[in-house]
Amino acid sequence: MAISCVWLICFLSLFLGHGVLDQLEASHIVYTNVETLQPASPNQTYRTSYHFQPPKNWMNDPNGPMIYKGLYHFFYQYNPNGAAWGNIVWAHSTSEDLVNWTPHDPAIYPSQQADINGCWSGSATILPGEKPAFLYTGIDPGSQQVQNIAVPKNLSDPFLREWVKSPKNPLMAPTSMNKINASSFRDPTTAWLGPDGWWRVIIGSKIDRQGLAILYRSKDFIYWIKANDPLHSANGTGMWECPDFFPVSTTSQSGLDTSMLGLGIKHVLKLSLDDTKHDYYTVGTYNLAMDRYIPDSGSVDGDSGLRYDYGKFYASKTFYDSVKSRRILWGWINESLSEVDFVKQGWSGVQAIPRTLWLDKSGKQLVQWPIVEIETLRTNRVDSPSTELKGGSVLEISDVTAAHADVEISFGVSEFKHADALDPSWTNPQLLCSQKGASAKGGLGPFGLLVLASNYLEEYTAVFFRIFQGQNKYVVLMCSDQSRSSLNQNPDKTTYGAFLDVDPSQEQLSLRSLIDHSIVESFGGDGKVCITSRVYPTLAIEDGAHLYAFNNGTEGVTISKLSAWSMKKAQIS
Ligand code: DQQ
């Protein structure tokens, strides 16, 4: 039965793959033949123990995260009928700790002309009087993208199970007057309130290859007026999806309410690039008088700019946790399987562990760290005393459930004379990581972790550092090499990488990896670089998974700290 169903899916995808209902945009094609297919026996092998995912079907962007009456709410783009993108509603779960979740019925689903063809991404704003409101993108009968509002039906229900939409929807729409591109106008941010009493919100858009954050203003949150100029724009970036705009403190790691302005505050603008599926951000200044955002010099727009995560992490969104005074980031870990394979699997998409984020003391980049609550799942701690890891050696970290674990390791380097020289033309870290993967011996490195590794290393994902001698400083490269992650040829195995702004002659090189069956979420340099990989091992599953520290450089390094924990299962679905 399972075999015939698999065959049927492959047949339909291969031969009827052009059965496209509605050609919206490259990333939003509705394949009518697969959007409602349910496999006879969904594959549970790669489901996660503690990363958020629904029991089955397709999930993509995080939507409207917030805290209300002490309860965390999480909404997400969801297909209730199948494992491919389509039929999009806002699914809803709540949690007391951002770790264990209770599912509820979808909060928003097509029910009005203004969203009859889909309820796409949007954000929550907490209005005065502790009243949440969603602004979200609806797809109208003409497939135009418009912006709508929904509010809770009953504010005394802490679960906010029912939401009502305004009969005034859409509140913002493309017209012949405003010349907005009707198929590129989506994903409103959390709104912010200026001292002048006007609410502001931005919406992602483009004109040709120029990405735009279209600005609207409102006094009453219902009647919105488009500003003449966007809050920000950049040439050559393509469509800006899921913008996020928020203040960060220059003096503390605490988060700030989205409307905060003033001394000791900088702003961050994050954009999701539809063309490359990368979330990049800049750090800069918000000029309220002009309603313009100006990135700091050196903070670059586009694909070569800073990213929240250099692996699979997209359409992310932050919210301000007013109870714990922190800003929390949610992001969608998209698939490395092909559509045929994830439809066969019966589910697709996982959410990254929520991360607390703040401005680094350099003021030039953000730092991210998994929410502290995730540590409640840690069990059976294993520690190792300081150890020399000789060049060419592998050390097993045993007595942890290596398929679902949390590991923190730090490396000390005292001798740099064998560091390889950095060629000035090596400016693309991802390319460098793919050319110099875990098996390419260097002077200082590669050293790091082999996770989701099989007993004889037929399979592993390597998360590691290399240290180069740059012109006037040491340059640290961090990589997540998944080229050997699976004997299965099908999943995407792109190697990821980034340069890490840490001086290894002054500081230890720290690495933390959250391992969860098919996810490896890694934090280098105490959260300065994050890389998330989506892998599908065939041998390194459950008890067949192992965890190792390795050094494939010629020079030895010291493991100055090593702690690993087995991770308990969270209650999610
Ligand atoms: N996903 C939503 C859009 C958004 C895109 C549709 C980003 O609103 O632009 O599911 O992944």
mmCIF file of N, CA and C in Angstrom, residues 337-452:
data_model
loop_
_atom_site.group_PDB
_atom_site.id
_atom_site.type_symbol
_atom_site.label_atom_id
_atom_site.label_comp_id
_atom_site.label_asym_id
_atom_site.label_seq_id
_atom_site.Cartn_x
_atom_site.Cartn_y
_atom_site.Cartn_z
ATOM 1 N N LEU A 337 14.735 18.494 1.541
ATOM 2 C CA LEU A 337 14.179 17.452 0.662
ATOM 3 C C LEU A 337 13.473 18.106 -0.514
ATOM 4 N N SER A 338 13.317 17.355 -1.586
ATOM 5 C CA SER A 338 12.531 17.861 -2.713
ATOM 6 C C SER A 338 11.050 17.746 -2.359
ATOM 7 N N GLU A 339 10.220 18.445 -3.125
ATOM 8 C CA GLU A 339 8.778 18.403 -2.853
ATOM 9 C C GLU A 339 8.240 16.985 -2.920
ATOM 10 N N VAL A 340 8.702 16.211 -3.901
ATOM 11 C CA VAL A 340 8.248 14.813 -4.024
ATOM 12 C C VAL A 340 8.528 14.071 -2.718
ATOM 13 N N ASP A 341 9.715 14.287 -2.160
ATOM 14 C CA ASP A 341 10.107 13.542 -0.967
ATOM 15 C C ASP A 341 9.393 14.016 0.288
ATOM 16 N N PHE A 342 9.172 15.318 0.421
ATOM 17 C CA PHE A 342 8.483 15.707 1.656
ATOM 18 C C PHE A 342 6.987 15.432 1.589
ATOM 19 N N VAL A 343 6.432 15.417 0.413
ATOM 20 C CA VAL A 343 5.024 15.017 0.308
ATOM 21 C C VAL A 343 4.896 13.544 0.686
ATOM 22 N N LYS A 344 5.841 12.748 0.230
ATOM 23 C CA LYS A 344 5.882 11.319 0.574
ATOM 24 C C LYS A 344 6.051 11.148 2.095
ATOM 25 N N GLN A 345 6.854 12.016 2.692
ATOM 26 C CA GLN A 345 7.118 11.965 4.133
ATOM 27 C C GLN A 345 5.889 12.339 4.958
ATOM 28 N N GLY A 346 5.033 13.185 4.389
ATOM 29 C CA GLY A 346 3.785 13.553 5.057
ATOM 30 C C GLY A 346 3.880 14.822 5.896
ATOM 31 N N TRP A 347 5.045 15.454 5.931
ATOM 32 C CA TRP A 347 5.190 16.703 6.672
ATOM 33 C C TRP A 347 6.387 17.465 6.123
ATOM 34 N N SER A 348 6.413 18.750 6.417
ATOM 35 C CA SER A 348 7.480 19.578 5.867
ATOM 36 C C SER A 348 7.634 20.844 6.701
ATOM 37 N N GLY A 349 8.875 21.174 7.029
ATOM 38 C CA GLY A 349 9.142 22.430 7.734
ATOM 39 C C GLY A 349 9.163 22.245 9.240
ATOM 40 N N VAL A 350 10.106 22.942 9.883
ATOM 41 C CA VAL A 350 10.290 22.907 11.336
ATOM 42 C C VAL A 350 10.591 24.336 11.753
ATOM 43 N N GLN A 351 10.282 24.699 12.990
ATOM 44 C CA GLN A 351 10.698 26.018 13.488
ATOM 45 C C GLN A 351 11.995 25.865 14.279
ATOM 46 N N ALA A 352 12.892 26.810 14.109
ATOM 47 C CA ALA A 352 14.114 26.837 14.916
ATOM 48 C C ALA A 352 13.736 27.091 16.376
ATOM 49 N N ILE A 353 14.639 26.698 17.278
ATOM 50 C CA ILE A 353 14.417 27.021 18.692
ATOM 51 C C ILE A 353 14.393 28.548 18.819
ATOM 52 N N PRO A 354 13.358 29.089 19.507
ATOM 53 C CA PRO A 354 13.341 30.554 19.657
ATOM 54 C C PRO A 354 14.664 31.034 20.261
ATOM 55 N N ARG A 355 15.130 32.183 19.763
ATOM 56 C CA ARG A 355 16.426 32.713 20.205
ATOM 57 C C ARG A 355 16.243 34.091 20.818
ATOM 58 N N THR A 356 16.935 34.333 21.914
ATOM 59 C CA THR A 356 16.998 35.696 22.441
ATOM 60 C C THR A 356 18.047 36.420 21.613
ATOM 61 N N LEU A 357 17.780 37.667 21.287
ATOM 62 C CA LEU A 357 18.775 38.376 20.455
ATOM 63 C C LEU A 357 19.015 39.769 20.987
ATOM 64 N N TRP A 358 20.232 40.238 20.860
ATOM 65 C CA TRP A 358 20.608 41.565 21.337
ATOM 66 C C TRP A 358 21.767 42.087 20.496
ATOM 67 N N LEU A 359 22.089 43.375 20.677
ATOM 68 C CA LEU A 359 23.182 43.988 19.915
ATOM 69 C C LEU A 359 24.515 43.640 20.574
ATOM 70 N N ASP A 360 25.453 43.187 19.765
ATOM 71 C CA ASP A 360 26.804 42.893 20.256
ATOM 72 C C ASP A 360 27.469 44.177 20.771
ATOM 73 N N LYS A 361 28.417 44.004 21.684
ATOM 74 C CA LYS A 361 29.036 45.218 22.246
ATOM 75 C C LYS A 361 29.800 46.030 21.200
ATOM 76 N N SER A 362 30.169 45.421 20.083
ATOM 77 C CA SER A 362 30.787 46.187 18.993
ATOM 78 C C SER A 362 29.788 47.141 18.350
ATOM 79 N N GLY A 363 28.486 46.891 18.547
ATOM 80 C CA GLY A 363 27.434 47.700 17.922
ATOM 81 C C GLY A 363 27.248 47.392 16.454
ATOM 82 N N LYS A 364 27.993 46.396 15.952
ATOM 83 C CA LYS A 364 27.971 46.151 14.503
ATOM 84 C C LYS A 364 27.123 44.959 14.096
ATOM 85 N N GLN A 365 26.822 44.091 15.030
ATOM 86 C CA GLN A 365 26.061 42.903 14.666
ATOM 87 C C GLN A 365 25.229 42.440 15.844
ATOM 88 N N LEU A 366 24.305 41.521 15.575
ATOM 89 C CA LEU A 366 23.482 40.958 16.644
ATOM 90 C C LEU A 366 24.140 39.702 17.189
ATOM 91 N N VAL A 367 23.723 39.332 18.385
ATOM 92 C CA VAL A 367 24.128 38.070 18.993
ATOM 93 C C VAL A 367 22.845 37.311 19.303
ATOM 94 N N GLN A 368 22.857 36.011 19.083
ATOM 95 C CA GLN A 368 21.652 35.202 19.328
ATOM 96 C C GLN A 368 22.000 34.006 20.207
ATOM 97 N N TRP A 369 21.052 33.641 21.048
ATOM 98 C CA TRP A 369 21.278 32.487 21.921
ATOM 99 C C TRP A 369 19.939 31.781 22.162
ATOM 100 N N PRO A 370 19.931 30.432 22.156
ATOM 101 C CA PRO A 370 18.661 29.728 22.379
ATOM 102 C C PRO A 370 18.022 30.179 23.699
ATOM 103 N N ILE A 371 16.712 30.337 23.711
ATOM 104 C CA ILE A 371 16.043 30.764 24.950
ATOM 105 C C ILE A 371 16.467 29.845 26.092
ATOM 106 N N VAL A 372 16.625 30.431 27.263
ATOM 107 C CA VAL A 372 17.162 29.694 28.411
ATOM 108 C C VAL A 372 16.230 28.526 28.789
ATOM 109 N N GLU A 373 14.946 28.671 28.505
ATOM 110 C CA GLU A 373 13.972 27.633 28.893
ATOM 111 C C GLU A 373 14.267 26.293 28.227
ATOM 112 N N ILE A 374 14.964 26.295 27.094
ATOM 113 C CA ILE A 374 15.219 25.030 26.395
ATOM 114 C C ILE A 374 16.113 24.131 27.261
ATOM 115 N N GLU A 375 16.826 24.766 28.199
ATOM 116 C CA GLU A 375 17.727 23.987 29.060
ATOM 117 C C GLU A 375 16.969 23.100 30.043
ATOM 118 N N THR A 376 15.643 23.342 30.203
ATOM 119 C CA THR A 376 14.850 22.460 31.083
ATOM 120 C C THR A 376 14.744 21.057 30.482
ATOM 121 N N LEU A 377 15.046 20.921 29.204
ATOM 122 C CA LEU A 377 14.985 19.581 28.569
ATOM 123 C C LEU A 377 16.302 18.828 28.706
ATOM 124 N N ARG A 378 17.334 19.508 29.208
ATOM 125 C CA ARG A 378 18.640 18.852 29.322
ATOM 126 C C ARG A 378 18.599 17.779 30.418
ATOM 127 N N THR A 379 19.208 16.639 30.136
ATOM 128 C CA THR A 379 19.310 15.588 31.139
ATOM 129 C C THR A 379 20.618 14.827 30.914
ATOM 130 N N ASN A 380 21.051 14.050 31.920
ATOM 131 C CA ASN A 380 22.267 13.213 31.835
ATOM 132 C C ASN A 380 23.474 13.996 31.326
ATOM 133 N N ARG A 381 23.853 14.988 32.073
ATOM 134 C CA ARG A 381 24.993 15.818 31.663
ATOM 135 C C ARG A 381 26.293 15.009 31.641
ATOM 136 N N VAL A 382 27.062 15.211 30.589
ATOM 137 C CA VAL A 382 28.371 14.572 30.463
ATOM 138 C C VAL A 382 29.398 15.699 30.349
ATOM 139 N N ASP A 383 30.423 15.689 31.208
ATOM 140 C CA ASP A 383 31.471 16.713 31.151
ATOM 141 C C ASP A 383 32.800 16.071 30.848
ATOM 142 N N SER A 384 33.655 16.819 30.194
ATOM 143 C CA SER A 384 34.992 16.292 29.949
ATOM 144 C C SER A 384 36.002 17.283 30.510
ATOM 145 N N PRO A 385 37.047 16.795 31.166
ATOM 146 C CA PRO A 385 38.086 17.725 31.626
ATOM 147 C C PRO A 385 38.833 18.293 30.427
ATOM 148 N N SER A 386 39.567 19.333 30.655
ATOM 149 C CA SER A 386 40.347 19.952 29.579
ATOM 150 C C SER A 386 41.236 18.887 28.916
ATOM 151 N N THR A 387 41.171 18.825 27.591
ATOM 152 C CA THR A 387 41.839 17.740 26.858
ATOM 153 C C THR A 387 42.575 18.304 25.651
ATOM 154 N N GLU A 388 43.708 17.718 25.366
ATOM 155 C CA GLU A 388 44.434 18.072 24.140
ATOM 156 C C GLU A 388 43.818 17.260 22.998
ATOM 157 N N LEU A 389 43.462 17.919 21.898
ATOM 158 C CA LEU A 389 42.919 17.208 20.731
ATOM 159 C C LEU A 389 43.982 17.317 19.633
ATOM 160 N N LYS A 390 44.738 16.255 19.518
ATOM 161 C CA LYS A 390 45.879 16.294 18.588
ATOM 162 C C LYS A 390 45.410 16.411 17.137
ATOM 163 N N GLY A 391 46.274 16.909 16.265
ATOM 164 C CA GLY A 391 45.953 16.951 14.839
ATOM 165 C C GLY A 391 45.635 15.547 14.354
ATOM 166 N N GLY A 392 44.558 15.413 13.566
ATOM 167 C CA GLY A 392 44.197 14.120 12.996
ATOM 168 C C GLY A 392 43.492 13.190 13.975
ATOM 169 N N SER A 393 42.906 13.739 15.047
ATOM 170 C CA SER A 393 42.259 12.835 16.016
ATOM 171 C C SER A 393 40.749 13.053 16.110
ATOM 172 N N VAL A 394 40.081 12.006 16.575
ATOM 173 C CA VAL A 394 38.630 12.018 16.754
ATOM 174 C C VAL A 394 38.349 11.476 18.151
ATOM 175 N N LEU A 395 37.472 12.160 18.885
ATOM 176 C CA LEU A 395 37.172 11.770 20.257
ATOM 177 C C LEU A 395 35.676 11.575 20.406
ATOM 178 N N GLU A 396 35.253 10.379 20.780
ATOM 179 C CA GLU A 396 33.801 10.178 20.917
ATOM 180 C C GLU A 396 33.292 10.796 22.210
ATOM 181 N N ILE A 397 32.141 11.493 22.106
ATOM 182 C CA ILE A 397 31.469 12.021 23.302
ATOM 183 C C ILE A 397 30.329 11.040 23.557
ATOM 184 N N SER A 398 30.549 10.131 24.490
ATOM 185 C CA SER A 398 29.565 9.055 24.660
ATOM 186 C C SER A 398 28.633 9.356 25.828
ATOM 187 N N ASP A 399 27.689 8.442 26.031
ATOM 188 C CA ASP A 399 26.690 8.531 27.107
ATOM 189 C C ASP A 399 25.703 9.682 26.946
ATOM 190 N N VAL A 400 25.535 10.162 25.711
ATOM 191 C CA VAL A 400 24.418 11.075 25.428
ATOM 192 C C VAL A 400 23.602 10.474 24.291
ATOM 193 N N THR A 401 22.336 10.833 24.242
ATOM 194 C CA THR A 401 21.498 10.400 23.115
ATOM 195 C C THR A 401 21.870 11.293 21.926
ATOM 196 N N ALA A 402 22.792 10.813 21.106
ATOM 197 C CA ALA A 402 23.401 11.692 20.099
ATOM 198 C C ALA A 402 22.412 12.128 19.016
ATOM 199 N N ALA A 403 21.251 11.479 18.915
ATOM 200 C CA ALA A 403 20.266 11.914 17.910
ATOM 201 C C ALA A 403 19.462 13.105 18.408
ATOM 202 N N HIS A 404 19.440 13.315 19.737
ATOM 203 C CA HIS A 404 18.760 14.501 20.284
ATOM 204 C C HIS A 404 19.551 14.970 21.505
ATOM 205 N N ALA A 405 20.384 15.952 21.283
ATOM 206 C CA ALA A 405 21.343 16.372 22.306
ATOM 207 C C ALA A 405 21.610 17.870 22.210
ATOM 208 N N ASP A 406 22.221 18.379 23.256
ATOM 209 C CA ASP A 406 22.677 19.771 23.307
ATOM 210 C C ASP A 406 24.136 19.701 23.722
ATOM 211 N N VAL A 407 25.048 20.250 22.949
ATOM 212 C CA VAL A 407 26.467 20.125 23.275
ATOM 213 C C VAL A 407 27.144 21.489 23.202
ATOM 214 N N GLU A 408 27.955 21.756 24.223
ATOM 215 C CA GLU A 408 28.731 23.006 24.258
ATOM 216 C C GLU A 408 30.195 22.646 24.360
ATOM 217 N N ILE A 409 30.987 23.189 23.473
ATOM 218 C CA ILE A 409 32.416 22.878 23.447
ATOM 219 C C ILE A 409 33.192 24.170 23.193
ATOM 220 N N SER A 410 34.365 24.299 23.816
ATOM 221 C CA SER A 410 35.220 25.471 23.540
ATOM 222 C C SER A 410 36.620 24.994 23.233
ATOM 223 N N PHE A 411 37.249 25.665 22.302
ATOM 224 C CA PHE A 411 38.596 25.289 21.880
ATOM 225 C C PHE A 411 39.563 26.432 22.181
ATOM 226 N N GLY A 412 40.713 26.040 22.671
ATOM 227 C CA GLY A 412 41.774 27.023 22.900
ATOM 228 C C GLY A 412 42.924 26.739 21.948
ATOM 229 N N VAL A 413 43.504 27.807 21.393
ATOM 230 C CA VAL A 413 44.634 27.660 20.466
ATOM 231 C C VAL A 413 45.765 28.524 21.019
ATOM 232 N N SER A 414 46.950 27.949 21.147
ATOM 233 C CA SER A 414 48.038 28.759 21.704
ATOM 234 C C SER A 414 49.159 28.990 20.689
ATOM 235 N N GLU A 415 49.195 28.204 19.650
ATOM 236 C CA GLU A 415 50.289 28.295 18.688
ATOM 237 C C GLU A 415 49.703 28.561 17.291
ATOM 238 N N PHE A 416 50.067 29.672 16.701
ATOM 239 C CA PHE A 416 49.418 30.088 15.449
ATOM 240 C C PHE A 416 50.337 30.013 14.225
ATOM 241 N N LYS A 417 51.564 29.588 14.448
ATOM 242 C CA LYS A 417 52.482 29.741 13.316
ATOM 243 C C LYS A 417 52.132 28.840 12.131
ATOM 244 N N HIS A 418 51.302 27.807 12.376
ATOM 245 C CA HIS A 418 50.936 26.940 11.255
ATOM 246 C C HIS A 418 49.597 27.314 10.598
ATOM 247 N N ALA A 419 49.042 28.449 11.022
ATOM 248 C CA ALA A 419 47.770 28.870 10.398
ATOM 249 C C ALA A 419 47.998 29.102 8.902
ATOM 250 N N ASP A 420 47.116 28.564 8.074
ATOM 251 C CA ASP A 420 47.231 28.770 6.624
ATOM 252 C C ASP A 420 46.986 30.243 6.293
ATOM 253 N N ALA A 421 47.638 30.710 5.264
ATOM 254 C CA ALA A 421 47.442 32.114 4.853
ATOM 255 C C ALA A 421 46.089 32.253 4.163
ATOM 256 N N LEU A 422 45.430 33.356 4.455
ATOM 257 C CA LEU A 422 44.143 33.623 3.807
ATOM 258 C C LEU A 422 44.395 34.364 2.505
ATOM 259 N N ASP A 423 43.995 33.738 1.418
ATOM 260 C CA ASP A 423 44.111 34.418 0.128
ATOM 261 C C ASP A 423 43.089 35.563 0.104
ATOM 262 N N PRO A 424 43.532 36.793 -0.229
ATOM 263 C CA PRO A 424 42.588 37.929 -0.205
ATOM 264 C C PRO A 424 41.373 37.731 -1.109
ATOM 265 N N SER A 425 41.463 36.805 -2.079
ATOM 266 C CA SER A 425 40.293 36.599 -2.961
ATOM 267 C C SER A 425 39.253 35.688 -2.303
ATOM 268 N N TRP A 426 39.575 35.121 -1.144
ATOM 269 C CA TRP A 426 38.605 34.235 -0.482
ATOM 270 C C TRP A 426 37.628 35.072 0.339
ATOM 271 N N THR A 427 36.710 35.705 -0.326
ATOM 272 C CA THR A 427 35.787 36.602 0.382
ATOM 273 C C THR A 427 34.419 35.966 0.611
ATOM 274 N N ASN A 428 34.183 34.817 -0.030
ATOM 275 C CA ASN A 428 32.872 34.177 0.124
ATOM 276 C C ASN A 428 33.005 32.974 1.068
ATOM 277 N N PRO A 429 32.570 33.145 2.330
ATOM 278 C CA PRO A 429 32.820 32.085 3.324
ATOM 279 C C PRO A 429 32.110 30.769 2.991
ATOM 280 N N GLN A 430 30.911 30.875 2.407
ATOM 281 C CA GLN A 430 30.193 29.625 2.077
ATOM 282 C C GLN A 430 30.960 28.817 1.033
ATOM 283 N N LEU A 431 31.486 29.536 0.050
ATOM 284 C CA LEU A 431 32.271 28.877 -0.995
ATOM 285 C C LEU A 431 33.549 28.268 -0.400
ATOM 286 N N LEU A 432 34.168 29.027 0.488
ATOM 287 C CA LEU A 432 35.393 28.554 1.121
ATOM 288 C C LEU A 432 35.125 27.276 1.928
ATOM 289 N N CYS A 433 33.993 27.271 2.633
ATOM 290 C CA CYS A 433 33.639 26.075 3.414
ATOM 291 C C CYS A 433 33.385 24.892 2.490
ATOM 292 N N SER A 434 32.793 25.135 1.331
ATOM 293 C CA SER A 434 32.518 23.988 0.454
ATOM 294 C C SER A 434 33.809 23.521 -0.222
ATOM 295 N N GLN A 435 34.748 24.455 -0.445
ATOM 296 C CA GLN A 435 36.034 24.025 -1.031
ATOM 297 C C GLN A 435 36.927 23.371 0.019
ATOM 298 N N LYS A 436 36.829 23.858 1.242
ATOM 299 C CA LYS A 436 37.665 23.319 2.322
ATOM 300 C C LYS A 436 36.743 22.709 3.367
ATOM 301 N N GLY A 437 36.160 21.586 3.005
ATOM 302 C CA GLY A 437 35.232 20.890 3.899
ATOM 303 C C GLY A 437 35.982 20.203 5.023
ATOM 304 N N ALA A 438 35.255 19.386 5.787
ATOM 305 C CA ALA A 438 35.830 18.767 6.992
ATOM 306 C C ALA A 438 36.977 17.832 6.660
ATOM 307 N N SER A 439 36.986 17.278 5.439
ATOM 308 C CA SER A 439 38.032 16.305 5.132
ATOM 309 C C SER A 439 39.298 16.979 4.572
ATOM 310 N N ALA A 440 39.251 18.290 4.321
ATOM 311 C CA ALA A 440 40.443 18.978 3.794
ATOM 312 C C ALA A 440 41.323 19.430 4.955
ATOM 313 N N LYS A 441 42.459 18.795 5.065
ATOM 314 C CA LYS A 441 43.381 19.085 6.172
ATOM 315 C C LYS A 441 43.948 20.495 6.051
ATOM 316 N N GLY A 442 44.025 21.215 7.183
ATOM 317 C CA GLY A 442 44.646 22.533 7.164
ATOM 318 C C GLY A 442 45.702 22.598 8.247
ATOM 319 N N GLY A 443 46.246 23.791 8.475
ATOM 320 C CA GLY A 443 47.204 23.957 9.559
ATOM 321 C C GLY A 443 46.470 24.005 10.891
ATOM 322 N N LEU A 444 45.627 25.066 11.053
ATOM 323 C CA LEU A 444 44.806 25.181 12.258
ATOM 324 C C LEU A 444 43.365 24.900 11.872
ATOM 325 N N GLY A 445 42.968 23.683 12.051
ATOM 326 C CA GLY A 445 41.624 23.257 11.676
ATOM 327 C C GLY A 445 41.632 22.541 10.352
ATOM 328 N N PRO A 446 40.532 21.923 10.008
ATOM 329 C CA PRO A 446 39.239 22.021 10.679
ATOM 330 C C PRO A 446 39.219 21.290 12.029
ATOM 331 N N PHE A 447 38.617 21.959 13.049
ATOM 332 C CA PHE A 447 38.337 21.259 14.306
ATOM 333 C C PHE A 447 36.943 21.670 14.780
ATOM 334 N N GLY A 448 36.263 20.726 15.400
ATOM 335 C CA GLY A 448 34.890 21.005 15.827
ATOM 336 C C GLY A 448 34.178 19.729 16.215
ATOM 337 N N LEU A 449 32.930 19.610 15.762
ATOM 338 C CA LEU A 449 32.087 18.466 16.125
ATOM 339 C C LEU A 449 31.680 17.700 14.873
ATOM 340 N N LEU A 450 31.581 16.380 15.021
ATOM 341 C CA LEU A 450 30.918 15.556 14.018
ATOM 342 C C LEU A 450 29.616 15.115 14.672
ATOM 343 N N VAL A 451 28.493 15.584 14.153
ATOM 344 C CA VAL A 451 27.203 15.263 14.781
ATOM 345 C C VAL A 451 26.401 14.382 13.842
ATOM 346 N N LEU A 452 25.391 13.723 14.405
ATOM 347 C CA LEU A 452 24.580 12.768 13.630
ATOM 348 C C LEU A 452 25.522 11.922 12.770
#
